[in-house]
Short mmCIF file of C-alpha atoms in Angstrom, two decimals:
data_model
loop_
_atom_site.label_atom_id
_atom_site.label_comp_id
_atom_site.label_asym_id
_atom_site.label_seq_id
_atom_site.Cartn_x
_atom_site.Cartn_y
_atom_site.Cartn_z
CA MET A 1 67.26 106.43 90.81
CA SER A 2 69.85 108.15 87.71
CA GLU A 3 70.71 111.21 89.03
CA LEU A 4 69.06 114.47 87.06
CA PRO A 5 71.08 115.92 83.81
CA CYS A 6 72.22 119.14 84.80
CA LEU A 7 71.09 122.81 83.14
CA VAL A 8 72.36 126.28 83.80
CA GLY A 9 71.40 129.66 82.28
CA VAL A 10 73.99 131.90 80.55
CA GLY A 11 72.18 135.40 80.66
CA VAL A 12 68.22 134.26 81.39
CA ASP A 13 66.71 134.27 84.70
CA SER A 14 66.99 132.01 87.55
CA ASP A 15 63.50 131.85 87.24
CA GLU A 16 63.07 130.41 84.18
CA ILE A 17 65.78 127.78 84.73
CA GLU A 18 63.96 126.76 87.68
CA THR A 19 60.90 126.84 85.76
CA ILE A 20 62.45 124.81 82.96
CA ALA A 21 64.71 122.24 85.38
CA ALA A 22 61.07 121.70 87.43
CA ARG A 23 58.56 120.89 84.18
CA TRP A 24 61.61 118.71 82.17
CA GLY A 25 63.46 117.21 84.96
CA PHE A 26 67.20 119.16 85.18
CA ARG A 27 69.11 119.95 88.45
CA THR A 28 70.47 123.12 88.33
CA VAL A 29 73.58 123.92 88.91
CA ALA A 30 75.90 127.73 89.49
CA ASP A 31 78.19 127.24 86.71
CA VAL A 32 78.68 125.37 83.37
CA GLU A 33 81.59 123.74 84.14
CA SER A 34 79.64 121.15 85.81
CA SER A 35 76.49 121.48 83.78
CA ASP A 36 74.98 118.85 80.85
CA VAL A 37 73.07 121.01 78.82
CA VAL A 38 73.47 125.05 79.26
CA LEU A 39 70.52 127.53 77.90
CA ILE A 40 71.30 131.24 76.53
CA ALA A 41 70.14 134.35 75.85
CA LYS A 42 71.29 136.03 73.22
CA PRO A 43 74.60 133.71 71.70
CA ASP A 44 77.45 135.39 70.48
CA ARG A 45 80.24 134.16 68.62
CA LEU A 46 82.70 134.13 71.60
CA GLN A 47 80.64 133.01 73.92
CA LEU A 48 79.76 129.17 71.80
CA GLU A 49 83.86 129.30 71.24
CA ARG A 50 83.94 129.37 74.84
CA LEU A 51 81.61 127.31 75.78
CA LEU A 52 82.19 124.36 73.07
CA THR A 53 85.94 123.78 74.40
CA LYS A 54 84.38 122.06 77.48
CA HIS A 55 82.62 118.75 76.85
CA PRO A 56 80.66 118.17 78.86
CA PRO A 57 77.87 120.03 78.00
CA TYR A 58 76.21 118.08 75.84
CA ALA A 59 73.28 120.67 74.96
CA LEU A 60 73.59 124.47 73.87
CA MET A 61 70.03 125.88 73.25
CA GLU A 62 69.02 129.83 72.41
CA THR A 63 66.60 130.57 74.85
CA PRO A 64 63.39 131.17 74.45
CA SER A 65 63.70 127.26 73.61
CA PRO A 66 60.18 126.63 72.32
CA THR A 67 59.07 123.33 74.40
CA LYS A 68 59.68 120.75 71.85
CA LEU A 69 63.34 120.81 71.77
CA PHE A 70 63.36 118.91 75.14
CA GLY A 71 62.64 116.23 73.54
CA LYS A 72 65.00 113.16 71.79
CA ARG A 73 67.34 115.00 70.29
CA LEU A 74 68.23 116.56 73.63
CA ARG A 75 68.10 113.09 75.64
CA GLN A 76 70.16 111.68 73.09
CA ALA A 77 73.12 114.36 73.21
CA ILE A 78 73.28 113.29 76.76
CA ALA A 79 73.36 109.70 76.75
CA ARG A 80 75.75 109.31 74.18
CA LYS A 81 77.09 112.06 75.53
CA GLY A 82 77.75 113.84 72.12
CA LEU A 83 76.71 117.63 70.76
CA PHE A 84 73.33 119.01 70.69
CA LEU A 85 72.68 122.76 69.18
CA SER A 86 69.57 124.99 68.70
CA LEU A 87 69.77 128.37 67.52
CA SER A 88 67.84 130.61 65.74
CA THR A 89 68.66 131.17 62.20
CA CYS A 90 69.60 134.89 63.08
CA ALA A 91 71.96 134.27 65.62
CA ALA A 92 73.37 131.21 63.80
CA PHE A 93 73.58 132.70 60.19
CA HIS A 94 77.00 135.08 60.69
CA MET A 95 78.59 132.77 63.29
CA GLU A 96 80.08 130.55 60.47
CA ILE A 97 78.72 128.28 62.83
CA ALA A 98 79.87 124.95 60.20
CA SER A 99 83.64 126.01 61.89
CA LEU A 100 83.18 125.85 65.26
CA ILE A 101 81.31 122.91 65.51
CA CYS A 102 83.72 121.18 63.70
CA SER A 103 87.09 122.63 65.72
CA CYS A 104 84.62 120.97 68.84
CA LEU A 105 83.97 117.95 67.41
CA CYS A 106 88.00 117.21 66.44
CA GLN A 107 88.94 117.96 69.66
CA ARG A 108 86.77 115.11 70.81
CA ILE A 109 86.99 112.52 68.39
CA PRO A 110 90.57 111.56 66.30
CA LEU A 111 90.26 113.29 62.90
CA CYS A 112 92.39 113.74 60.10
CA GLN A 113 92.88 117.19 58.62
CA GLN A 114 91.51 115.78 55.17
CA LYS A 115 88.12 114.61 57.65
CA CYS A 116 88.34 117.82 59.29
CA PHE A 117 87.96 119.32 55.80
CA ASP A 118 85.35 116.76 54.59
CA VAL A 119 83.18 117.14 57.45
CA GLU A 120 83.15 120.70 57.62
CA THR A 121 82.27 121.37 54.41
CA ALA A 122 79.37 118.85 54.30
CA LEU A 123 78.25 120.13 57.42
CA GLY A 124 78.70 123.68 56.36
CA GLU A 125 76.68 122.49 53.49
CA ALA A 126 74.02 120.85 55.80
CA LEU A 127 73.02 123.94 57.74
CA SER A 128 73.59 126.45 55.03
CA ASN A 129 70.74 124.43 52.81
CA ALA A 130 68.38 124.45 56.34
CA MET A 131 68.97 128.28 56.78
CA VAL A 132 68.62 129.59 53.64
CA HIS A 133 66.66 127.32 51.56
CA GLY A 134 64.46 125.82 54.95
CA ASN A 135 63.90 128.42 57.30
CA LEU A 136 64.32 131.72 55.27
CA ASP A 137 62.81 130.40 52.22
CA VAL A 138 64.71 131.93 49.95
CA ALA A 139 65.39 129.87 46.31
CA SER A 140 68.49 128.74 45.30
CA ALA A 141 66.91 129.84 41.50
CA LEU A 142 67.85 133.92 42.17
CA ARG A 143 71.58 133.04 41.97
CA ASN A 144 71.61 131.86 38.73
CA ASN A 145 72.60 134.51 37.31
CA PRO A 146 74.15 137.87 37.91
CA ALA A 147 71.07 140.58 37.45
CA ASP A 148 69.03 138.70 39.62
CA PHE A 149 72.31 138.01 42.51
CA GLY A 150 71.06 141.12 44.11
CA LEU A 151 67.21 140.54 44.64
CA TYR A 152 68.41 136.99 46.39
CA CYS A 153 70.68 139.47 48.79
CA ASP A 154 67.69 141.82 49.18
CA LEU A 155 65.73 139.13 50.16
CA VAL A 156 67.94 137.37 52.28
CA ASN A 157 68.67 140.37 54.27
CA GLN A 158 64.95 141.25 54.70
CA ARG A 159 64.34 138.11 55.23
CA LEU A 160 67.32 137.75 58.10
CA ALA A 161 65.44 141.14 59.55
CA THR A 162 61.38 139.72 59.56
CA PRO A 163 61.00 137.23 63.44
CA LEU A 164 58.59 134.97 60.99
CA TYR A 165 62.00 133.72 59.19
CA ALA A 166 64.45 134.79 61.39
CA ASN A 167 63.64 132.99 64.89
CA ARG A 168 63.04 129.71 62.87
CA ARG A 169 65.24 127.38 64.71
CA ILE A 170 68.26 125.35 63.34
CA GLU A 171 69.38 122.14 65.41
CA MET A 172 72.47 119.77 64.70
CA LEU A 173 72.69 116.62 66.95
CA ALA A 174 76.67 114.82 66.54
CA THR A 175 77.02 111.73 67.93
CA TRP A 176 80.29 109.07 67.65
CA SER A 177 81.47 105.89 68.25
CA ALA A 178 83.91 103.50 66.77
CA LYS A 179 81.95 103.34 63.94
CA GLY A 180 82.03 106.61 62.74
CA LEU A 181 80.21 109.63 63.15
CA GLU A 182 76.77 109.98 62.12
CA ILE A 183 75.18 114.40 62.12
CA GLU A 184 71.45 115.59 61.79
CA VAL A 185 70.94 118.46 60.95
CA ARG A 186 67.42 120.62 61.10
CA ASP A 187 65.06 123.20 60.01
CA GLU A 188 62.07 124.79 60.06
CA GLY A 189 60.68 125.28 56.54
CA ARG A 190 58.83 123.87 54.00
CA GLY A 191 61.62 120.48 53.35
CA PHE A 192 63.92 119.56 50.41
CA ASP A 193 63.04 117.63 47.98
CA ILE A 194 65.37 115.05 47.53
CA SER A 195 63.58 113.95 43.15
CA ASN A 196 65.38 117.78 42.36
CA VAL A 197 68.70 116.56 43.19
CA SER A 198 68.73 113.00 41.75
CA THR A 199 71.51 114.18 38.71
CA LEU A 200 74.71 115.80 38.92
CA PRO A 201 75.27 119.72 38.54
CA HIS A 202 76.21 121.32 35.89
CA ILE A 203 79.75 122.46 35.72
CA GLU A 204 78.82 126.26 35.46
CA ALA A 205 76.14 125.48 38.19
CA LYS A 206 75.93 128.58 40.35
CA CYS A 207 73.17 126.30 42.47
CA GLY A 208 72.06 122.51 43.47
CA ARG A 209 75.95 121.33 44.51
CA GLY A 210 75.84 121.51 47.72
CA PHE A 211 74.04 118.27 48.16
CA SER A 212 76.29 116.62 45.43
CA LEU A 213 79.26 117.26 47.56
CA ILE A 214 77.92 116.02 50.72
CA ARG A 215 76.84 113.00 48.97
CA GLU A 216 81.03 112.95 47.75
CA LEU A 217 82.46 113.41 51.28
CA THR A 218 80.12 111.10 53.20
CA ARG A 219 79.39 107.57 53.99
CA SER A 220 76.06 107.89 53.49
CA VAL A 221 73.38 111.14 53.78
CA THR A 222 69.38 110.65 54.50
CA LEU A 223 66.72 113.01 54.28
CA VAL A 224 64.35 112.55 57.30
CA ASN A 225 61.58 114.57 58.32
CA HIS A 226 60.07 115.16 55.22
CA GLY A 227 63.07 116.60 54.10
CA ARG A 228 63.59 119.16 57.07
CA GLY A 229 66.00 117.08 58.14
CA LEU A 230 69.83 115.46 57.05
CA LYS A 231 71.21 113.07 58.50
CA MET A 232 74.82 112.30 57.43
CA SER A 233 77.55 109.71 58.53
CA PHE A 234 80.79 109.73 58.31
CA GLU A 235 83.95 106.70 58.25
CA PRO A 236 85.78 106.51 61.75
CA MET F 1 84.81 136.82 54.09
CA GLU F 2 87.00 140.62 53.91
CA HIS F 3 88.21 142.42 50.07
CA THR F 4 91.21 144.58 49.68
CA VAL F 5 91.75 145.70 45.73
CA ARG F 6 94.90 146.86 44.43
CA SER F 7 95.69 148.06 41.09
CA ILE F 8 97.34 146.07 38.14
CA ALA F 9 98.11 146.38 34.77
CA ASP F 10 95.13 146.25 32.56
CA GLY F 11 92.89 145.71 35.54
CA LYS F 12 92.25 145.43 39.63
CA GLU F 13 93.85 142.38 41.92
CA VAL F 14 91.06 142.06 44.47
CA VAL F 15 92.18 139.87 47.40
CA LEU F 16 89.45 137.71 49.60
CA THR F 17 90.39 136.27 52.97
CA GLY F 18 88.88 134.26 55.85
CA ARG F 19 86.00 132.22 55.01
CA LEU F 20 83.80 132.17 51.61
CA THR F 21 80.31 131.29 52.18
CA PHE F 22 76.96 131.58 52.05
CA ALA F 23 76.58 134.46 54.55
CA ASP F 24 78.53 136.36 52.80
CA HIS F 25 76.49 137.80 49.75
CA ASN F 26 76.77 141.23 50.63
CA GLY F 27 80.48 140.92 50.22
CA PHE F 28 80.34 139.22 46.70
CA ARG F 29 77.33 141.93 45.67
CA SER F 30 80.26 144.68 46.09
CA VAL F 31 83.16 142.32 44.26
CA ILE F 32 80.38 141.70 41.53
CA ALA F 33 79.99 145.44 41.15
CA MET F 34 83.66 146.15 40.84
CA PHE F 35 83.46 143.98 37.78
CA GLN F 36 81.62 146.22 36.10
CA GLU F 37 83.35 149.37 35.93
CA PRO F 38 84.63 150.33 33.30
CA GLY F 39 88.54 150.69 32.27
CA ASN F 40 89.05 146.87 33.53
CA LYS F 41 90.38 144.44 31.26
CA ARG F 42 91.51 141.68 33.86
CA PHE F 43 91.17 140.80 37.58
CA VAL F 44 92.34 138.38 39.35
CA LEU F 45 90.86 136.74 42.54
CA ASP F 46 93.57 136.13 44.98
CA LEU F 47 92.39 132.84 47.48
CA SER F 48 95.39 132.50 49.05
CA GLY F 49 93.90 134.27 52.68
CA VAL F 50 90.82 132.41 51.98
CA GLU F 51 90.86 129.03 54.29
CA PHE F 52 87.36 127.84 53.14
CA ILE F 53 84.77 128.37 50.40
CA ASP F 54 81.35 126.47 50.16
CA SER F 55 79.11 125.63 47.63
CA ALA F 56 76.62 128.84 47.68
CA ALA F 57 80.72 131.08 47.56
CA LEU F 58 81.82 128.74 44.23
CA GLY F 59 78.66 129.67 42.97
CA MET F 60 78.73 133.53 43.44
CA VAL F 61 82.83 133.30 41.66
CA LEU F 62 80.78 131.72 39.01
CA LEU F 63 78.38 134.95 38.72
CA ALA F 64 81.48 136.86 38.98
CA ARG F 65 82.95 134.97 36.16
CA ASP F 66 79.64 135.38 33.86
CA THR F 67 80.14 139.37 34.94
CA ALA F 68 83.68 139.37 33.65
CA ILE F 69 82.41 137.93 30.79
CA SER F 70 80.15 139.64 29.40
CA LYS F 71 82.40 143.03 29.69
CA GLY F 72 84.97 141.65 28.30
CA VAL F 73 87.45 141.08 31.46
CA SER F 74 89.87 138.37 31.95
CA LEU F 75 89.75 136.52 35.48
CA VAL F 76 92.36 134.75 36.60
CA LEU F 77 91.92 132.78 40.25
CA LYS F 78 95.77 132.63 42.29
CA GLY F 79 96.61 131.07 44.89
CA ALA F 80 93.68 128.25 46.16
CA ARG F 81 94.87 125.74 48.95
CA GLY F 82 93.71 123.43 51.32
CA GLN F 83 90.28 122.70 51.55
CA VAL F 84 89.25 125.59 49.05
CA LYS F 85 91.98 124.19 46.10
CA ARG F 86 90.37 120.56 46.66
CA ILE F 87 86.58 121.10 46.52
CA MET F 88 87.63 123.74 43.07
CA GLU F 89 88.97 120.22 42.07
CA VAL F 90 85.76 118.89 42.75
CA ALA F 91 83.95 121.43 41.16
CA LYS F 92 86.51 121.23 37.87
CA PHE F 93 86.81 124.90 38.27
CA ASN F 94 90.17 124.64 36.23
CA LYS F 95 88.01 123.74 33.33
CA LEU F 96 86.71 127.64 33.83
CA PHE F 97 89.20 129.78 34.71
CA VAL F 98 92.69 130.09 34.86
CA MET F 99 93.99 129.12 37.81
CA GLU F 100 97.17 130.14 39.43
CA ASP F 101 99.61 129.06 41.85
#
C-alpha cells in the first residue's frame, strides 16, 4: 500500500485537520517541512512566500476549503510533484501571486530570465482575468475611457468587500517535466467566451490585450471547464 | 505600486515604483486625477523603478494618455526597462508615446 500524503494546518484548528485527513485520506504531520499539503487560514503574502521556498509541500490551500478542492488537480500535483494553490479572491487580489508563484517555479525549474518574464506575464494575465472578470464579474469595458474608470474602481472595491464575490476561489496548478511547463488557472465566474478575442486588439485598446499577450508568450493555450479555466503550456 | 510627484518645468514628473498591475486601480485613479489639475503642460511618467507591468496597467497608462490629450498636456514615458520595456514593445507603445531612456 502506498503511503498517504502528509497534511499540516497553519492557523487551522487541529480537530478540523484531523477530520479532513480522515475524510480525504491524508496522514497528519506536525510541521510544514514534512508535509505534502498545507491548509492555511487567512494567508498573507509573507507566509506564502515562506511556505513556497520549500518543495514539497505540493499544495497550499486556504481554509475553509470547499470539498471539491480535494479532487483530481490536488492529486495530480502530489503525484507529479507539482504545485497546486487555491485561494479566495480577496486573499489573492493584493498578494501579487503571479510573482510569488513564478519565483517559486524559477527555483525548481531551470528557466532563463526571458522565460521567467514570459511565464510571469502570461500567468499574471490569466490570474487577473480570472479574478477581475471571472470571480468579481467586473467587465473590462469599464476601463475603456477615463470617465468610466472611477466606476470600474468603485465596482472592483465593492465586489472585493462582498463575500459572494470575494470568497470565490482562484486555483492554479503547475506541473513540469523535460517536455516543458504546464499551468492551469481556474475561477468560479461565468466563463470566458473566446469568440470575443479572435482578433488582435487595436493599438489604443485599454482592455482585451491579456489573452493576445498570453497567446504570444505561450507554446499553446486552451480554454477548459466551460471558459472557467485556462491551460497554458511553455517550452522547456 | 507606489508613486511620488515632483515639479518640473511646465508640469510634473510622476515617479512610479514597484509592480504595476490590475490590483493598482486605486493608485492609478489618483495619478489620472492629477492629469486633470490645471496649469500643467507636460507630464513625465518615470518608469525606471517599475519592475513589472501587466496588460490592465498598460490600459491604465493609455487612460492617462487620453486624459492628457483631452487637457492638451503632453505625456512622456521615461526609463522603461526589462519586462516593462519588452511588454511596451509588444504593445507598440512607441507609436503612441514619446519614450525616453
